[in-house]
Coordinates of C-alpha atoms and ligand atoms in Angstrom, one line a residue:
X1 CA -98.1 -53.4 10.7
X2 CA -95.3 -55.4 11.7
X3 CA -95.4 -57.1 8.4
X4 CA -95.9 -53.8 7.1
X5 CA -92.5 -52.3 8.4
X6 CA -90.6 -55.2 6.8
X7 CA -91.5 -54.4 3.5
X8 CA -91.0 -50.5 4.2
X9 CA -87.3 -51.6 5.1
X10 CA -86.6 -53.8 2.4
X11 CA -88.1 -51.1 0.4
X12 CA -85.3 -48.4 1.7
X13 CA -83.1 -50.3 1.3
X14 CA -83.2 -51.6 -2.1
X15 CA -83.4 -48.2 -2.9
X16 CA -80.3 -47.2 -1.0
X17 CA -78.8 -50.6 -3.1
X18 CA -80.2 -48.8 -6.3
X19 CA -78.4 -45.2 -5.3
X20 CA -75.2 -46.9 -4.2
X21 CA -74.3 -49.2 -7.4
X22 CA -74.0 -45.6 -9.8
X23 CA -71.9 -44.2 -6.4
X24 CA -73.0 -40.3 -7.4
X25 CA -71.2 -37.9 -4.5
X26 CA -73.8 -35.4 -3.2
X27 CA -76.7 -38.3 -3.6
X28 CA -79.0 -36.9 -6.1
X29 CA -82.5 -36.5 -5.1
X30 CA -84.0 -39.3 -7.0
X31 CA -82.8 -42.2 -9.1
X32 CA -84.5 -44.5 -10.5
X33 CA -83.0 -47.9 -12.7
X34 CA -85.3 -47.9 -15.3
X35 CA -83.7 -51.1 -16.9
X36 CA -80.7 -52.9 -17.7
X37 CA -78.4 -51.0 -20.9
X38 CA -76.2 -48.4 -21.3
X39 CA -75.4 -45.4 -24.1
X40 CA -72.1 -45.5 -25.8
X41 CA -70.3 -42.2 -25.6
X42 CA -67.7 -41.5 -28.0
X43 CA -66.1 -39.1 -29.8
X44 CA -69.0 -39.6 -32.4
X45 CA -71.3 -38.7 -30.4
X46 CA -72.8 -35.6 -30.7
X47 CA -73.6 -32.5 -28.6
X48 CA -76.5 -30.8 -29.1
X49 CA -78.1 -27.9 -27.3
X50 CA -79.9 -24.4 -28.8
X51 CA -78.6 -21.8 -26.3
X52 CA -74.8 -20.1 -26.9
X53 CA -75.4 -20.3 -22.4
X54 CA -74.7 -24.0 -22.3
X55 CA -71.3 -23.7 -24.2
X56 CA -70.6 -23.3 -20.8
X57 CA -71.1 -27.1 -19.8
X58 CA -70.5 -28.6 -23.2
X59 CA -66.7 -27.1 -22.6
X60 CA -66.8 -28.8 -19.1
X61 CA -68.1 -32.1 -20.4
X62 CA -65.2 -31.9 -23.3
X63 CA -62.2 -30.1 -21.3
X64 CA -63.3 -33.1 -18.5
X65 CA -63.0 -36.4 -21.6
X66 CA -60.0 -34.5 -23.3
X67 CA -57.8 -34.6 -20.3
X68 CA -59.0 -38.1 -18.5
X69 CA -60.9 -40.0 -21.3
X70 CA -58.6 -38.7 -24.3
X71 CA -61.4 -37.8 -26.8
X72 CA -64.0 -34.9 -26.7
X73 CA -67.6 -34.4 -28.8
X74 CA -68.7 -31.9 -31.9
X75 CA -71.5 -29.7 -30.9
X76 CA -73.6 -31.3 -33.6
X77 CA -77.8 -30.4 -34.8
X78 CA -78.4 -33.8 -35.3
X79 CA -80.9 -35.7 -34.3
X80 CA -79.7 -38.7 -34.0
X81 CA -78.1 -40.2 -30.7
X82 CA -76.5 -37.7 -28.4
X83 CA -76.2 -35.8 -25.2
X84 CA -79.1 -33.0 -25.4
X85 CA -78.9 -30.1 -23.0
X86 CA -81.5 -28.0 -22.8
X87 CA -83.1 -25.1 -21.1
X88 CA -87.1 -26.4 -20.5
X89 CA -88.1 -22.6 -18.6
X90 CA -90.0 -24.6 -16.2
X91 CA -90.5 -22.6 -13.0
X92 CA -88.3 -24.4 -9.9
X93 CA -89.3 -26.7 -7.7
X94 CA -87.9 -26.9 -4.1
X95 CA -88.9 -30.0 -2.8
X96 CA -86.4 -30.5 -0.5
X97 CA -85.0 -27.3 -0.6
X98 CA -84.4 -25.3 3.1
X99 CA -84.3 -21.6 1.5
X100 CA -86.2 -20.2 -1.0
X101 CA -83.9 -19.8 -3.0
X102 CA -82.9 -22.7 -4.6
X103 CA -81.6 -23.0 -8.0
X104 CA -80.1 -25.7 -10.2
X105 CA -82.1 -27.8 -10.4
X106 CA -82.0 -30.0 -13.2
X107 CA -82.9 -34.4 -15.1
X108 CA -81.1 -35.9 -16.4
X109 CA -81.9 -39.2 -18.3
X110 CA -79.8 -41.7 -19.9
X111 CA -81.6 -44.1 -22.6
X112 CA -80.9 -45.3 -25.9
X113 CA -81.9 -42.4 -27.4
X114 CA -79.3 -40.3 -25.6
X115 CA -78.4 -39.2 -22.5
X116 CA -80.7 -35.7 -22.0
X117 CA -79.8 -33.1 -19.4
X118 CA -82.7 -30.3 -19.0
X119 CA -83.4 -27.5 -16.2
X120 CA -84.8 -24.5 -16.0
X121 CA -81.0 -22.8 -15.1
X122 CA -78.3 -23.2 -16.7
X123 CA -75.8 -23.8 -14.0
X124 CA -78.7 -26.8 -13.7
X125 CA -77.9 -27.8 -16.7
X126 CA -74.4 -27.6 -15.5
X127 CA -75.0 -29.9 -12.5
X128 CA -76.6 -32.2 -15.0
X129 CA -73.1 -32.2 -16.3
X130 CA -71.6 -33.4 -13.3
X131 CA -73.7 -36.4 -12.0
X132 CA -73.2 -37.3 -15.6
X133 CA -69.5 -37.0 -14.8
X134 CA -69.5 -39.8 -11.8
X135 CA -71.1 -41.8 -14.0
X136 CA -68.0 -42.4 -16.1
X137 CA -65.8 -45.6 -15.2
X138 CA -63.0 -43.5 -13.9
X139 CA -61.0 -47.1 -14.4
X140 CA -61.8 -46.9 -18.2
X141 CA -58.7 -46.4 -20.7
X142 CA -61.1 -47.4 -23.7
X143 CA -62.2 -44.6 -26.4
X144 CA -66.6 -45.8 -25.6
X145 CA -67.7 -45.4 -22.5
X146 CA -71.0 -47.0 -20.9
X147 CA -73.0 -45.0 -20.0
X148 CA -75.7 -47.1 -17.8
X149 CA -79.0 -46.4 -18.7
X150 CA -80.8 -44.3 -15.9
X151 CA -83.5 -41.3 -14.3
X152 CA -82.6 -38.4 -12.1
X153 CA -84.0 -35.6 -10.3
X154 CA -81.9 -33.7 -8.9
X155 CA -82.1 -30.5 -6.3
X156 CA -79.6 -28.3 -4.0
X157 CA -80.7 -28.4 -0.5
X158 CA -78.9 -25.1 0.0
X159 CA -78.9 -21.9 -1.6
X160 CA -74.6 -21.3 -0.4
X161 CA -72.3 -24.4 -0.4
X162 CA -69.1 -22.9 -0.4
X163 CA -65.2 -23.4 0.1
X164 CA -62.4 -20.9 1.1
X165 CA -58.6 -20.3 0.6
X166 CA -56.3 -19.0 2.3
X167 CA -53.7 -17.9 0.0
X168 CA -52.4 -15.8 2.9
X169 CA -50.4 -17.7 4.8
X170 CA -49.3 -20.1 2.1
X171 CA -49.9 -18.3 -1.5
X172 CA -51.5 -21.0 -4.3
X173 CA -50.3 -20.8 -8.0
X174 CA -53.1 -18.8 -10.2
X175 CA -53.0 -22.6 -11.9
X176 CA -54.0 -24.1 -8.7
X177 CA -56.6 -21.4 -8.0
X178 CA -58.0 -22.7 -10.9
X179 CA -57.7 -26.5 -9.9
X180 CA -59.5 -25.9 -6.6
X181 CA -62.0 -24.0 -8.6
X182 CA -62.6 -26.8 -11.0
X183 CA -62.9 -29.7 -7.5
X184 CA -65.0 -27.5 -6.5
X185 CA -67.5 -27.3 -9.9
X186 CA -66.9 -31.2 -9.4
X187 CA -68.4 -31.3 -6.1
X188 CA -71.1 -28.8 -7.2
X189 CA -70.3 -26.1 -5.0
X190 CA -71.5 -22.6 -5.8
X191 CA -69.1 -20.5 -3.9
X192 CA -65.3 -19.8 -3.4
X193 CA -64.1 -17.7 -0.6
X194 CA -61.3 -16.3 -1.2
X195 CA -59.1 -15.1 1.8
X196 CA -56.8 -12.7 -0.4
X197 CA -54.7 -10.3 2.7
X198 CA -53.6 -11.3 6.5
X199 CA -50.3 -10.2 8.9
X200 CA -47.8 -13.0 6.2
X201 CA -49.3 -11.9 3.3
X202 CA -51.4 -9.0 0.9
X203 CA -52.2 -10.5 -2.6
X204 CA -54.5 -8.8 -3.9
X205 CA -52.8 -6.2 -6.5
X206 CA -54.4 -2.5 -5.2
X207 CA -53.2 0.7 -8.3
X208 CA -53.2 2.9 -5.8
X209 CA -51.4 1.6 -3.5
X210 CA -48.8 0.0 -5.1
X211 CA -46.6 -0.6 -2.0
X212 CA -48.9 -2.9 -0.8
X213 CA -47.9 -6.1 -2.7
X214 CA -44.2 -4.8 -3.3
X215 CA -43.8 -5.1 0.1
X216 CA -47.1 -6.6 1.7
X217 CA -47.1 -9.5 -0.3
X218 CA -43.8 -10.6 0.9
X219 CA -42.2 -12.5 3.7
X220 CA -38.5 -13.3 4.8
X221 CA -38.8 -16.4 6.3
X222 CA -41.5 -18.4 7.8
X223 CA -41.5 -20.6 11.1
X224 CA -41.3 -24.5 11.1
X225 CA -42.9 -26.5 13.3
X226 CA -45.8 -26.0 15.0
X227 CA -46.6 -22.4 16.3
X228 CA -44.9 -20.5 18.0
X229 CA -42.2 -23.0 16.1
X230 CA -39.0 -24.5 16.6
X231 CA -36.9 -22.6 14.2
X232 CA -37.4 -20.4 10.5
X233 CA -37.4 -21.3 7.2
X234 CA -35.1 -18.0 5.7
X235 CA -36.7 -18.8 2.5
X236 CA -38.6 -15.8 1.6
X237 CA -41.9 -16.5 0.4
X238 CA -44.7 -14.5 -1.5
X239 CA -46.5 -13.2 -4.5
X240 CA -49.8 -11.8 -5.4
X241 CA -52.4 -11.7 -8.4
X242 CA -52.7 -9.3 -10.8
X243 CA -55.5 -7.2 -11.1
X244 CA -55.9 -9.3 -14.6
X245 CA -55.1 -12.8 -12.8
X246 CA -57.7 -11.7 -11.0
X247 CA -60.1 -10.8 -13.6
X248 CA -59.3 -14.2 -15.6
X249 CA -59.9 -16.6 -12.2
X250 CA -63.8 -14.4 -11.8
X251 CA -64.3 -16.0 -15.5
X252 CA -62.6 -19.0 -14.6
X253 CA -65.3 -19.5 -11.4
X254 CA -68.6 -17.7 -13.4
X255 CA -68.3 -20.1 -16.0
X256 CA -68.3 -22.7 -14.2
X257 CA -71.2 -21.2 -11.8
X258 CA -69.2 -20.5 -8.8
X259 CA -69.5 -17.0 -7.0
X260 CA -65.9 -16.2 -6.1
X261 CA -66.0 -13.3 -2.3
X262 CA -63.0 -11.9 -2.0
X263 CA -62.2 -11.4 1.2
X264 CA -60.5 -8.1 3.0
X265 CA -59.7 -8.1 6.5
X266 CA -60.1 -5.1 8.5
X267 CA -59.6 -4.2 10.8
X268 CA -57.4 -6.5 12.8
X269 CA -55.1 -8.8 10.8
X270 CA -53.5 -6.5 9.8
X271 CA -49.5 -6.7 9.5
X272 CA -48.4 -6.9 5.7
X273 CA -50.4 -4.1 4.9
X274 CA -49.6 -2.2 7.8
X275 CA -45.8 -2.6 6.8
X276 CA -46.6 -1.4 3.1
X277 CA -48.7 1.9 4.5
X278 CA -47.7 2.3 7.8
X279 CA -49.7 5.4 8.4
X280 CA -52.4 3.5 8.4
X281 CA -51.6 1.3 12.4
X282 CA -52.2 3.0 15.8
X283 CA -48.8 3.3 16.9
X284 CA -46.2 4.2 13.1
X285 CA -44.5 1.1 12.9
X286 CA -41.9 -0.2 13.1
X287 CA -44.1 -3.2 11.5
X288 CA -43.3 -6.8 9.8
X289 CA -44.7 -9.1 6.9
X290 CA -45.6 -11.8 9.8
X291 CA -43.4 -15.1 9.5
X292 CA -44.9 -16.9 11.8
X293 CA -49.2 -17.1 12.6
X294 CA -51.9 -16.4 15.9
X295 CA -52.9 -12.9 16.7
X296 CA -51.0 -9.6 16.7
X297 CA -51.5 -6.8 19.0
X298 CA -51.3 -4.5 14.9
X299 CA -54.3 -3.4 13.7
X300 CA -55.8 -0.9 11.3
X301 CA -56.3 2.7 13.3
X302 CA -60.3 3.0 13.9
X303 CA -59.0 7.2 15.2
X304 CA -56.8 8.0 11.9
X305 CA -59.4 9.3 8.9
X306 CA -56.9 8.1 6.2
X307 CA -57.7 4.2 7.5
X308 CA -61.1 4.9 5.4
X309 CA -60.1 6.9 3.2
X310 CA -57.4 3.5 1.6
X311 CA -60.2 0.6 3.0
X312 CA -63.0 3.0 0.4
X313 CA -60.2 3.5 -2.0
X314 CA -59.7 -0.8 -2.0
X315 CA -62.8 -1.1 -2.0
X316 CA -63.8 0.8 -4.8
X317 CA -60.5 -1.7 -7.1
X318 CA -61.8 -4.9 -5.1
X319 CA -65.8 -3.9 -6.3
X320 CA -64.9 -2.9 -9.3
X321 CA -63.2 -6.6 -9.9
X322 CA -65.8 -8.9 -8.8
X323 CA -69.1 -9.3 -9.3
X324 CA -70.3 -10.9 -6.6
X325 CA -73.2 -9.3 -4.7
X326 CA -70.4 -10.1 -1.5
X327 CA -67.5 -8.9 0.4
X328 CA -66.5 -10.6 2.9
X329 CA -64.0 -8.1 5.6
X330 CA -62.7 -10.4 7.8
X331 CA -63.9 -8.5 11.0
X332 CA -62.3 -11.8 13.3
X333 CA -59.4 -11.8 15.8
X334 CA -58.8 -7.8 16.6
X335 CA -57.2 -7.4 20.0
X336 CA -57.6 -4.0 21.1
X337 CA -54.7 -3.1 22.8
X338 CA -53.5 -0.6 20.5
X339 CA -56.6 1.3 19.8
X340 CA -56.6 1.6 24.1
X341 CA -54.1 3.1 23.7
X342 CA -54.2 5.3 20.2
X343 CA -55.4 8.5 21.3
X344 CA -56.9 9.2 18.1
X345 CA -59.1 5.9 18.8
X346 CA -59.8 7.3 22.0
X347 CA -61.0 10.2 20.6
X348 CA -63.6 8.1 18.3
X349 CA -64.9 6.4 20.7
X350 CA -65.5 10.0 23.0
X351 CA -66.9 11.7 19.7
X352 CA -69.5 8.7 19.1
X353 CA -70.1 7.4 22.4
X354 CA -68.6 4.4 22.2
X355 CA -68.7 3.0 25.7
X356 CA -65.9 0.1 24.3
X357 CA -63.4 -1.1 21.9
X358 CA -66.4 -3.5 20.5
X359 CA -68.5 -1.2 19.7
X360 CA -65.6 0.7 18.1
X361 CA -65.3 -2.0 16.2
X362 CA -68.5 -1.8 15.0
X363 CA -68.4 1.3 14.2
X364 CA -65.3 0.8 12.3
X365 CA -67.0 -2.5 10.6
X366 CA -70.8 -0.5 10.5
X367 CA -68.8 2.3 8.4
X368 CA -67.4 0.1 5.8
X369 CA -70.9 -1.6 5.6
X370 CA -72.1 1.5 4.3
X371 CA -69.5 2.4 2.0
X372 CA -70.2 -0.9 0.4
X373 CA -73.8 -1.1 0.7
X374 CA -74.0 2.8 -1.6
X375 CA -71.7 0.4 -4.1
X376 CA -75.0 -2.4 -4.3
X377 CA -73.2 -5.1 -3.0
X378 CA -73.4 -6.3 1.2
X379 CA -70.6 -7.2 3.9
X380 CA -70.2 -10.6 5.5
X381 CA -67.8 -10.7 8.2
X382 CA -67.0 -13.6 11.1
X383 CA -69.0 -14.0 14.1
X384 CA -66.9 -11.0 15.6
X385 CA -68.8 -8.4 13.6
X386 CA -71.8 -9.4 16.1
X387 CA -70.1 -7.6 19.0
X388 CA -70.9 -4.3 19.7
X389 CA -73.6 -4.3 17.8
X390 CA -74.8 -6.4 14.0
X391 CA -74.3 -3.9 11.3
X392 CA -77.5 -3.5 9.2
X393 CA -78.2 -6.1 6.7
X394 CA -74.3 -8.0 7.3
X395 CA -74.8 -11.5 6.9
X396 CA -72.4 -13.6 9.3
X397 CA -69.9 -17.2 9.0
X398 CA -70.0 -18.5 12.5
X399 CA -67.0 -20.2 13.1
X400 CA -66.2 -20.2 17.0
X401 CA -69.4 -23.1 16.9
X402 CA -72.9 -21.7 15.8
X403 CA -74.0 -19.8 18.4
X404 CA -72.9 -16.8 16.1
X405 CA -75.1 -18.0 13.4
X406 CA -78.0 -18.5 15.4
X407 CA -77.6 -15.2 16.8
X408 CA -77.5 -13.4 13.6
X409 CA -80.7 -15.4 12.5
X410 CA -82.8 -14.9 15.1
X411 CA -81.8 -11.1 14.2
X412 CA -83.8 -11.6 10.9
X413 CA -79.8 -11.7 9.4
X414 CA -78.7 -14.2 7.2
X415 CA -75.5 -17.0 8.1
X416 CA -73.3 -19.2 6.9
X417 CA -72.1 -22.2 8.7
X418 CA -68.6 -22.9 8.9
X419 CA -68.1 -24.1 13.3
X420 CA -64.8 -24.8 13.7
X421 CA -64.9 -28.7 14.8
X422 CA -67.1 -29.6 11.4
X423 CA -65.8 -27.3 9.0
X424 CA -61.5 -27.0 9.5
X425 CA -60.4 -29.0 7.1
X426 CA -56.7 -27.6 8.4
X427 CA -57.4 -29.3 10.7
X428 CA -55.9 -32.9 11.1
X429 CA -58.0 -35.7 9.7
X430 CA -56.7 -38.7 11.9
X431 CA -56.3 -39.2 15.4
X432 CA -52.9 -40.4 14.1
X433 CA -51.4 -37.0 13.4
X434 CA -50.3 -37.8 10.3
X435 CA -48.9 -34.1 8.8
X436 CA -48.6 -30.7 10.8
X437 CA -52.0 -29.3 10.9
X438 CA -53.6 -27.4 13.4
X439 CA -54.2 -28.8 16.7
X440 CA -58.1 -30.0 16.1
X441 CA -59.7 -33.4 14.9
X442 CA -62.4 -33.6 12.5
X443 CA -62.4 -36.9 10.8
X444 CA -64.4 -37.0 7.4
X445 CA -67.4 -39.1 9.7
X446 CA -68.0 -36.1 11.5
X447 CA -68.1 -33.7 8.9
X448 CA -70.7 -35.8 6.7
X449 CA -72.3 -35.6 10.7
X450 CA -72.5 -32.2 9.9
X451 CA -76.6 -30.4 9.9
X452 CA -76.1 -26.7 8.6
X453 CA -79.2 -25.7 10.0
X454 CA -78.6 -25.9 14.2
X455 CA -81.4 -27.9 16.5
X456 CA -82.5 -25.4 18.6
X457 CA -82.8 -23.2 16.1
X458 CA -87.1 -21.8 16.0
X459 CA -88.5 -23.0 12.3
X460 CA -89.1 -19.4 11.6
X461 CA -85.5 -18.7 11.8
X462 CA -84.5 -21.4 9.6
X463 CA -84.6 -19.9 6.5
X464 CA -81.7 -17.2 7.2
X465 CA -79.0 -20.1 7.6
X466 CA -78.5 -20.1 4.0
X467 CA -75.9 -22.9 3.8
X468 CA -72.1 -24.1 5.2
X469 CA -68.7 -23.7 4.1
X470 CA -65.4 -25.8 4.6
X471 CA -62.6 -23.1 6.0
X472 CA -58.6 -24.6 4.5
X473 CA -56.4 -21.8 6.7
X474 CA -53.1 -22.0 5.4
X475 CA -50.6 -22.0 7.9
X476 CA -49.3 -25.3 7.3
X477 CA -50.1 -25.9 4.2
X478 CA -47.2 -24.4 2.0
X479 CA -47.1 -27.0 -1.4
X480 CA -51.2 -27.5 -3.6
X481 CA -50.2 -31.6 -3.0
X482 CA -50.7 -31.3 0.8
X483 CA -53.7 -28.5 0.0
X484 CA -55.1 -31.8 -1.6
X485 CA -54.5 -33.7 1.1
X486 CA -56.7 -32.1 3.4
X487 CA -59.3 -30.9 1.3
X488 CA -60.0 -35.0 0.1
X489 CA -62.2 -36.6 1.4
X490 CA -63.5 -34.4 3.3
X491 CA -64.8 -32.0 0.6
X492 CA -66.6 -35.4 -0.8
X493 CA -68.3 -35.4 2.0
X494 CA -69.5 -31.4 2.7
X495 CA -70.8 -31.3 -0.9
X496 CA -73.4 -33.6 0.2
X497 CA -73.8 -31.9 4.0
X498 CA -74.6 -28.8 1.9
X499 CA -76.6 -30.7 -1.9
X500 CA -78.4 -33.4 -0.6
X501 CA -81.8 -33.7 0.8
X502 CA -81.5 -34.4 5.3
X503 CA -83.6 -37.3 4.0
X504 CA -80.9 -39.8 2.1
X505 CA -78.3 -38.6 4.0
X506 CA -76.8 -42.6 4.8
X507 CA -73.5 -42.4 6.4
X508 CA -72.9 -46.3 4.9
X509 CA -73.9 -45.7 1.7
X510 CA -71.6 -42.6 1.5
X511 CA -68.3 -45.0 2.5
X512 CA -69.6 -47.2 -0.5
X513 CA -70.1 -44.9 -3.2
X514 CA -66.8 -42.9 -1.5
X515 CA -64.6 -45.5 -2.7
X516 CA -65.6 -44.8 -6.5
X517 CA -64.8 -41.1 -5.6
X518 CA -61.3 -42.8 -4.5
X519 CA -60.9 -43.9 -8.3
X520 CA -61.8 -40.3 -9.3
X521 CA -59.2 -39.1 -7.9
X522 CA -56.4 -41.1 -8.9
X523 CA -57.9 -40.3 -11.9
X524 CA -57.3 -36.5 -11.1
X525 CA -54.5 -37.5 -10.0
X526 CA -54.9 -35.4 -6.5
X527 CA -53.8 -36.6 -3.6
X528 CA -56.3 -37.7 -0.5
X529 CA -55.9 -39.1 2.7
X530 CA -56.2 -42.2 1.5
X531 CA -57.2 -44.7 4.8
X532 CA -59.9 -42.2 5.7
X533 CA -62.7 -44.3 5.3
X534 CA -60.1 -46.6 7.6
X535 CA -59.6 -43.6 10.0
X536 CA -62.7 -42.3 10.2
X537 CA -65.0 -45.1 11.9
X538 CA -62.2 -45.8 15.0
X539 CA -61.4 -42.0 15.8
X540 CA -62.2 -41.1 18.5
X541 CA -65.0 -37.7 19.6
X542 CA -63.8 -34.6 18.9
X543 CA -61.7 -33.0 20.3
X544 CA -61.0 -29.6 19.3
X545 CA -59.6 -26.4 20.9
X546 CA -62.3 -24.7 20.5
Ligands
TNX1 C1 -58.5 -19.1 12.8 S1 -61.0 -18.0 11.7 C2 -59.1 -17.8 11.9 C3 -57.2 -17.9 11.6 C4 -56.9 -18.7 11.4 C5 -57.4 -20.0 11.6 C6 -56.8 -21.8 11.9 C7 -60.9 -17.0 11.4 C8 -61.9 -16.0 11.0 N1 -59.7 -16.8 11.9 O1 -56.9 -16.6 11.2 O2 -56.3 -19.2 10.3 O3 -58.1 -19.5 13.1 O4 -57.4 -22.2 12.5

C-alpha cells in the first residue's frame, strides 16, 4: 500500500514537473510532453484557417508577434508546415466545468508537421492562441522561435472570468482601456466590468443629457494622501468617452471574446450626475463633482418620477451601445439620510406600502430592473441589492465577503464572487505598504488561494456561482503604471482561480511558473510588483477592513 502511494506521489510530482516546464498561466487541464523537439516559427510559417471568424485569433497572434518579436505570419491555404486553426464542431465536453455553460475548450498540439489548434467554438481557438503565445520564449531576440512539442487539452472552469476597472475616480484613456483589455485576453478572461459613473466623475456620453459629461466629467481637484486627505492637488481632473469611442472599445473587446459590462451607478454614488442635473436629487443642491472619496449622502431622489425618466433614457442609450446581456446598476453604498428627510420619497413609501428606506431602494432597483428586462437584458448589482428584497432576475456581485453570493445562490439567483479580502486589487499587496492604497491587504498568495465556490454552499446551489472577478477601484491609482503595478501579478493568480481546474491549483507550481510570467511582463513593457514572490510568502494573515 505504501509503495502504491509512493508511486502515485512520484507520478504526481512528475506530472507537476512536466506542467511546470511549459510555464503556462492559467494552468491547462492536461499538458502532455510528447517528445523532445520543437517547431520553428518564423515569418515563413503560414497560418491556415477556413472560417472567417477565426481571423480574429489569427490577427491577435500576428499583432503579438509583430509587436514583441518583429515578424508576422501570412495567411495561406497551403498544406505545408504551418499553424492550423480549426473549428471541429464537436460538442463541448465539460469535465472540469463547474457550471453548465462553460465554453472555450480547445486542444493544441505542437509537432513536427505544425501547430494545430482546434476547438468547437471561435473563443476556444482564441484561448488556444493565448496558450501558444505562452509557449514562445519571452527572452528571445530571434526571428525564429522554437516552440516546444507538446499536446494540450484545456477548458475553463468558470463561465464568468472578470476584471473590473473604475474610470470614475481616475479617468483612463481609450488607449489604456484597450491595453487593459489585451491584458485580460492574454489571461483568458472573458468579462470586462467598466465602472463608468460615480461621485467623482460621469464618464459616458449620453446624447440626451449633455451636461452629464460637460459638467459631470470634471472636478476641480483631488485630495492628496489617504482619505480624508492632507490637501488637494487643485489640478482639474476630467475625461469621458464619446459614444463612438465606446463602440470602438466594445468591438475591440468582442474581437478578443471579451464582453464589456457597463456599470451605471444608482441610486447612490450620484454626485457627478446631480451636479449636472440638480433636479434629480432630493434637495436640489447645490452639488459638486467630488474631490474626495468615500460615501456621500447626496443620492438620486426615489420619490421623483423624473429620476426614473432620466434613468430610462440613459439605459436606452447604454443598452444600444453595449451588446452584453448584462447592465450593472450598482446599488451599493446608498445612504438613506436624504430619503428620510425627503417628502417625495416618504410619499412614495406610503403609496407603495414600503416599510423602510431599504424597501424604497428595492423599489428603485426593481423598477429599473423591469425596464432593463423589457429591453432583453438582465441586471447585475452589488450585494446591497439583496437588502429589502432581491429583484426577480438579478445577478448579485458579492463584495462584502461571500455572504451576499451565498444568499443569492440560495435564492436561486446567479452570483459573481468579488469578496473584498481576496479580490480587491486596490488593497496593498505587501504588508510593507509600498504606496498609497486602500487599507486592506490582499497578497498574491491570498488571491491564489481563493475558491469561488463557498465552502458551506450546498451542492444544489453551486451552479449559481458564475465565477469571480477582481475589482480595481482607482481612488489611489492616477496613472496607467500604478494600475499595472496593482494588477500584476495578482491578475495572473486570478486567471488560474477562474480558469484552471480546482485539482490543478498548486501554489508551489504557480510560483515557479510565475517567474517566466515576469519575463512576459517585461516583454510587454508593463509595470508589476516585482517582489510579489518574496513578500507574498512572508506576509502575515489578512488584516483588511472588512
Ligand atoms: C467600496 S465595492 C466601493 C467602492 C470603493 C471601494 C474601495 C463597492 C461596491 N463600493 O465605491 O471604491 O470600496 O475599496
